Structures are given as structure tokens and as C-alpha cells.
Short mmCIF file of C-alpha atoms in Angstrom, two decimals:
data_model
loop_
_atom_site.label_atom_id
_atom_site.label_comp_id
_atom_site.label_asym_id
_atom_site.label_seq_id
_atom_site.Cartn_x
_atom_site.Cartn_y
_atom_site.Cartn_z
CA MET A 1 113.38 91.38 126.32
CA SER A 2 109.80 90.31 127.14
CA VAL A 3 107.60 92.18 129.59
CA ARG A 4 107.58 89.16 131.87
CA LYS A 5 111.37 88.89 131.93
CA ASP A 6 111.72 92.64 132.45
CA CYS A 7 109.30 92.40 135.39
CA GLU A 8 111.24 89.49 136.85
CA MET A 9 114.48 91.45 136.69
CA LEU A 10 112.83 94.53 138.20
CA SER A 11 111.30 92.42 140.98
CA ILE A 12 114.63 90.80 141.81
CA GLU A 13 116.48 94.12 141.79
CA THR A 14 113.96 95.84 144.05
CA MET A 15 113.77 92.82 146.36
CA GLU A 16 117.55 92.84 146.75
CA ALA A 17 117.53 96.60 147.35
CA TYR A 18 114.75 96.24 149.93
CA ALA A 19 116.58 93.43 151.74
CA LYS A 20 119.76 95.50 151.86
CA LYS A 21 118.02 98.66 153.07
CA TYR A 22 116.15 96.89 155.88
CA SER A 23 118.93 94.40 156.72
CA ILE A 24 116.88 91.27 156.11
CA SER A 25 117.80 88.08 154.27
CA GLY A 26 116.83 87.34 150.69
CA ASP A 27 114.45 84.61 151.85
CA GLU A 28 112.76 87.00 154.29
CA ALA A 29 112.37 89.59 151.53
CA ALA A 30 110.90 86.98 149.15
CA ARG A 31 108.36 85.87 151.77
CA LEU A 32 107.38 89.50 152.37
CA PHE A 33 107.02 90.20 148.66
CA HIS A 34 104.72 87.16 148.36
CA GLU A 35 102.69 88.09 151.42
CA LYS A 36 102.16 91.67 150.23
CA GLN A 37 101.55 90.70 146.57
CA VAL A 38 104.49 92.85 145.47
CA PHE A 39 105.39 90.69 142.45
CA GLU A 40 101.86 90.92 141.07
CA LYS A 41 101.62 94.68 141.65
CA ILE A 42 104.94 95.28 139.91
CA LEU A 43 103.55 93.42 136.88
CA ILE A 44 100.36 95.51 136.94
CA GLN A 45 102.38 98.76 137.09
CA TYR A 46 105.04 97.64 134.63
CA GLU A 47 104.40 100.42 132.08
CA TYR A 48 105.21 103.00 134.76
CA LEU A 49 107.92 101.19 136.72
CA HIS A 50 110.15 100.25 133.80
CA GLN A 51 110.58 103.97 133.02
CA VAL A 52 111.59 105.18 136.49
CA SER A 53 114.77 104.88 138.52
CA GLN A 54 115.51 101.95 140.82
CA GLN A 55 115.03 104.29 143.80
CA GLU A 56 111.54 105.23 142.60
CA ALA A 57 110.74 101.55 142.03
CA LEU A 58 111.89 100.80 145.57
CA GLU A 59 109.68 103.61 146.91
CA PHE A 60 106.73 102.05 145.06
CA VAL A 61 107.46 98.70 146.71
CA GLU A 62 107.78 100.31 150.15
CA LYS A 63 104.38 101.96 149.64
CA VAL A 64 102.77 98.65 148.64
CA ILE A 65 104.17 96.93 151.73
CA LYS A 66 103.17 99.77 154.04
CA GLU A 67 99.60 99.96 152.74
CA GLU A 68 98.88 96.38 153.89
CA ALA A 69 96.45 95.95 150.98
CA ARG A 70 95.53 92.32 150.31
CA ASP A 71 93.40 92.71 147.22
CA LEU A 72 94.11 92.31 143.53
CA ILE A 73 92.09 93.31 140.48
CA VAL A 74 91.83 90.32 138.14
CA TYR A 75 90.13 89.93 134.77
CA HIS A 76 88.37 87.04 133.03
CA GLY A 77 87.83 87.06 129.27
CA SER A 78 84.94 85.10 127.78
CA CYS A 79 82.49 85.05 124.90
CA TYR A 80 79.73 83.94 127.27
CA ASP A 81 77.44 86.06 129.43
CA PHE A 82 77.12 84.54 132.91
CA GLU A 83 76.16 85.64 136.41
CA LYS A 84 77.73 82.94 138.58
CA ILE A 85 81.07 81.16 138.30
CA ASP A 86 80.69 77.42 137.76
CA LEU A 87 83.94 75.50 138.31
CA ASN A 88 82.43 72.50 136.53
CA MET A 89 82.43 74.51 133.29
CA SER A 90 86.23 74.58 133.21
CA HIS A 91 88.00 72.75 130.41
CA ASN A 92 90.05 69.75 131.48
CA ARG A 93 93.85 69.43 131.29
CA ARG A 94 94.60 73.09 131.98
CA ASP A 95 97.98 74.46 133.08
CA PHE A 96 97.08 74.62 136.75
CA GLY A 97 94.21 72.14 136.68
CA LYS A 98 90.46 72.60 136.26
CA GLY A 99 89.37 75.96 137.60
CA PHE A 100 88.30 79.53 136.90
CA TYR A 101 91.11 81.35 135.12
CA THR A 102 91.79 85.09 135.31
CA THR A 103 94.71 87.43 134.68
CA LEU A 104 96.14 90.58 136.23
CA LEU A 105 96.28 92.19 132.78
CA GLN A 106 93.09 93.63 131.34
CA SER A 107 94.45 93.78 127.79
CA GLN A 108 95.35 90.10 127.97
CA SER A 109 91.85 89.12 129.10
CA LYS A 110 90.32 91.12 126.25
CA GLU A 111 92.54 89.41 123.70
CA TRP A 112 91.67 85.99 125.14
CA ALA A 113 87.95 86.82 124.98
CA TYR A 114 88.25 87.98 121.38
CA ARG A 115 90.09 84.81 120.32
CA LEU A 116 87.46 82.69 122.07
CA SER A 117 84.67 84.56 120.25
CA LEU A 118 86.34 83.74 116.93
CA ARG A 119 86.68 80.06 117.84
CA GLU A 120 83.12 79.80 119.13
CA LYS A 121 81.73 82.00 116.33
CA LYS A 122 80.18 84.50 118.72
CA ASN A 123 79.45 88.12 117.77
CA ASP A 124 80.17 89.53 121.23
CA TYR A 125 82.73 88.93 123.93
CA TYR A 126 83.12 90.04 127.55
CA VAL A 127 85.73 91.07 130.10
CA TYR A 128 84.75 90.42 133.71
CA GLU A 129 86.54 92.46 136.37
CA TYR A 130 86.83 91.01 139.89
CA ILE A 131 88.43 91.95 143.18
CA PHE A 132 90.35 89.07 144.72
CA GLU A 133 90.80 89.58 148.47
CA GLU A 134 93.62 87.23 149.35
CA SER A 135 93.18 85.68 152.78
CA PRO A 136 95.42 83.62 155.07
CA GLU A 137 92.55 81.12 155.00
CA LEU A 138 93.42 80.28 151.40
CA LYS A 139 96.22 78.01 150.25
CA VAL A 140 97.91 79.99 147.47
CA LYS A 141 100.70 78.75 145.21
CA ARG A 142 102.89 81.27 143.39
CA PHE A 143 105.28 80.72 140.51
CA ASP A 144 107.39 83.83 140.12
CA THR A 145 109.21 82.63 137.01
CA LEU A 146 109.40 79.91 134.36
CA ASN A 147 111.35 77.20 136.15
CA GLU A 148 111.51 73.42 136.56
CA GLU A 149 108.86 73.36 139.28
CA TRP A 150 106.42 75.37 137.12
CA LEU A 151 107.05 73.12 134.12
CA GLU A 152 106.56 69.91 136.10
CA PHE A 153 103.38 71.32 137.67
CA ILE A 154 101.94 72.02 134.21
CA LYS A 155 103.01 68.63 132.91
CA THR A 156 101.22 66.87 135.76
CA ASN A 157 97.98 68.82 135.34
CA ARG A 158 97.89 68.60 131.55
CA SER A 159 98.83 64.90 131.46
CA LYS A 160 96.53 63.63 134.20
CA GLY A 161 93.68 66.13 134.00
CA GLY A 162 91.39 67.26 136.78
CA ILE A 163 93.12 68.94 139.70
CA GLN A 164 96.43 67.39 140.70
CA HIS A 165 97.08 69.63 143.72
CA ASP A 166 95.40 70.94 146.86
CA TYR A 167 95.77 74.70 146.28
CA ASP A 168 92.81 77.06 146.35
CA VAL A 169 94.53 79.58 144.09
CA VAL A 170 97.55 79.38 141.76
CA ILE A 171 99.36 82.44 140.37
CA GLY A 172 102.03 82.30 137.69
CA PRO A 173 103.01 82.36 134.00
CA VAL A 174 100.65 80.92 131.40
CA ALA A 175 101.64 78.30 128.85
CA ASP A 176 100.06 80.07 125.90
CA ASP A 177 100.87 79.92 122.18
CA ASN A 178 104.36 81.28 122.83
CA THR A 179 105.34 78.48 125.19
CA MET A 180 103.08 75.54 124.36
CA GLU A 181 105.37 73.98 121.75
CA THR A 182 108.18 73.71 124.30
CA VAL A 183 105.81 72.43 127.00
CA GLN A 184 104.45 69.76 124.65
CA LEU A 185 107.96 68.64 123.71
CA TYR A 186 108.76 68.30 127.41
CA ILE A 187 105.55 66.37 128.13
CA ALA A 188 106.44 64.02 125.25
CA ASN A 189 109.89 63.48 126.80
CA ILE A 190 111.60 64.91 123.71
CA LEU A 191 113.18 67.70 125.75
CA THR A 192 114.69 67.35 129.20
CA VAL A 193 113.45 69.72 131.87
CA GLN A 194 116.72 71.68 131.67
CA GLU A 195 116.44 72.01 127.87
CA ALA A 196 112.82 73.10 128.11
CA VAL A 197 113.50 75.74 130.77
CA GLU A 198 116.39 77.10 128.72
CA ARG A 199 114.15 77.45 125.66
CA LEU A 200 111.40 79.08 127.71
CA ARG A 201 113.78 81.81 128.83
CA TYR A 202 113.34 83.44 125.42
CA ASN A 203 109.55 83.37 125.34
CA ASN A 204 107.27 86.31 126.01
CA VAL A 205 104.75 84.82 128.44
CA ASN A 206 101.61 86.13 130.05
CA ASN A 207 100.11 85.88 133.52
CA GLN A 208 97.25 83.91 135.02
CA VAL A 209 95.50 83.61 138.38
CA SER A 210 93.40 80.46 138.69
CA PHE A 211 90.76 79.61 141.30
CA HIS A 212 90.14 75.93 142.02
CA THR A 213 87.81 75.63 145.00
CA LEU A 214 84.47 76.99 146.17
CA LYS A 215 86.35 78.39 149.14
CA ALA A 216 88.54 80.48 146.81
CA LEU A 217 85.48 81.86 144.99
CA GLN A 218 84.21 83.29 148.27
CA TYR A 219 87.05 85.82 148.10
CA LEU A 220 86.31 86.85 144.50
CA THR A 221 83.84 89.72 143.99
CA LEU A 222 82.51 90.87 140.62
CA VAL A 223 83.04 94.59 140.01
CA ARG A 224 81.79 94.96 136.44
CA ARG A 225 81.38 93.24 133.10
CA ASN A 226 82.28 95.02 129.88
CA SER A 227 80.90 93.77 126.58
CA TYR A 228 82.45 94.27 123.14
CA ALA A 229 81.40 93.71 119.56
CA ARG A 230 83.83 91.77 117.41
CA ASN A 231 85.08 94.92 115.65
CA ASP A 232 85.96 96.68 118.92
CA ILE A 233 89.43 95.21 119.45
#
């Protein structure tokens, strides 16, 4: 089973346990988990949480909700040294539209940066670490799993280009090398949406957090930038 699927199962199990313990509906629990960034923090702590009991996982979730923290550490991998984020530098026809792309997973950002350095023939690559302070002022879209809505969202952005939505921030799975063949077959109308989603169930996918507006960038603060030589990975 992939890390992403394992995290999804763990998130669902703890959400159901939380709803039962506090006598709230599943929809209320889902809204709370979104509001408190529980899904993202389970993914970040996956290496620990998948080894503990369901009770300990529930206690972790209760702590996250109680702390009222609204910030996430996100990482951006690049082979370019820059001081200021420029949304105009984004490539077109991206999964979630033109924007500044990050991930919750540091190892993933480092791998992306390394691959980019190979493609661009650069000797060095960088991992930028940011704090994202999520605010009610921002319009945030979350995709908790690979589903029809996620697939159609990607199809629209990749087919039309630019930004085909009005969200400041989008959080969800990434259509990387593991999933792109299926996504392309769906975009070409070779697979139906149901067939594509079924195939995607068996893929090991990664995570991305994309920022699409200047307003969103106001809530993103650079912590540090680590540089690596090509033989460091």
C-alpha cells in the first residue's frame, strides 16, 4: 500500500473515531479536520503515526485540534537561487493552474529539485522552507484523495492553461510520473473518469500545496534555504 493510501485510511479511521467520541456527525468531523489542518499533519507525521495504535493516533489528532495552530511547514525544490517568489515564472498547464508549488514533504521537494537540476544541467539545487499561516481570509481548496473532482480539476487546468479557478491556495495529490499516464489517457478521452479513478487507486502519489495569488503569498514566510551539490542526494 502507498504512503498516501495508508495516510488516507489512517485519516478516515481517526476521523470516524473522533466523531464517535465527541458525538458529532461525519460531515462536522471532516470540516473540523480541514479547518485544523489535521489531514496535512497526519501526512507529515506518517512515519510515526503508522506505527502506533489507533488510540495514540486519536490522541495526536486531539492535540492538533486543541493547539489551534494554523501554520504548516512547506517546501519548494528548485535549481534556481531566488529571493522573491514571482508567480509569472510558473510553467503553464500545471495540475492546479499557474502558481508557486510546494509540498509538505521535505524529501519530496529535494528529489524534485535534484531532477530539475539534471534537466536544466545545473550543478546545484535548493530546498526552500516556508511557513504557511493559513487564514480565513484565503480561499483554500483541499483534495483529500484521488477522486473524480480532483481528476476533472486537473484536466481543466492542464487542458486550458492559466488559472481555471478562483482559489488562493490548493492542497492535494500531485499528478507526477506515477499518475500522469492515467491522467493523460483521461484527458484524451480514452479512459472514462470512473476507469481513471479506479486505475489511480493503485498509484503511489505525492503531495502538493500550490499558491496562486499575491494575497496567498502574503501568508508565506521564508524560513531558510538549503543548497546541495549534485552528489549530495
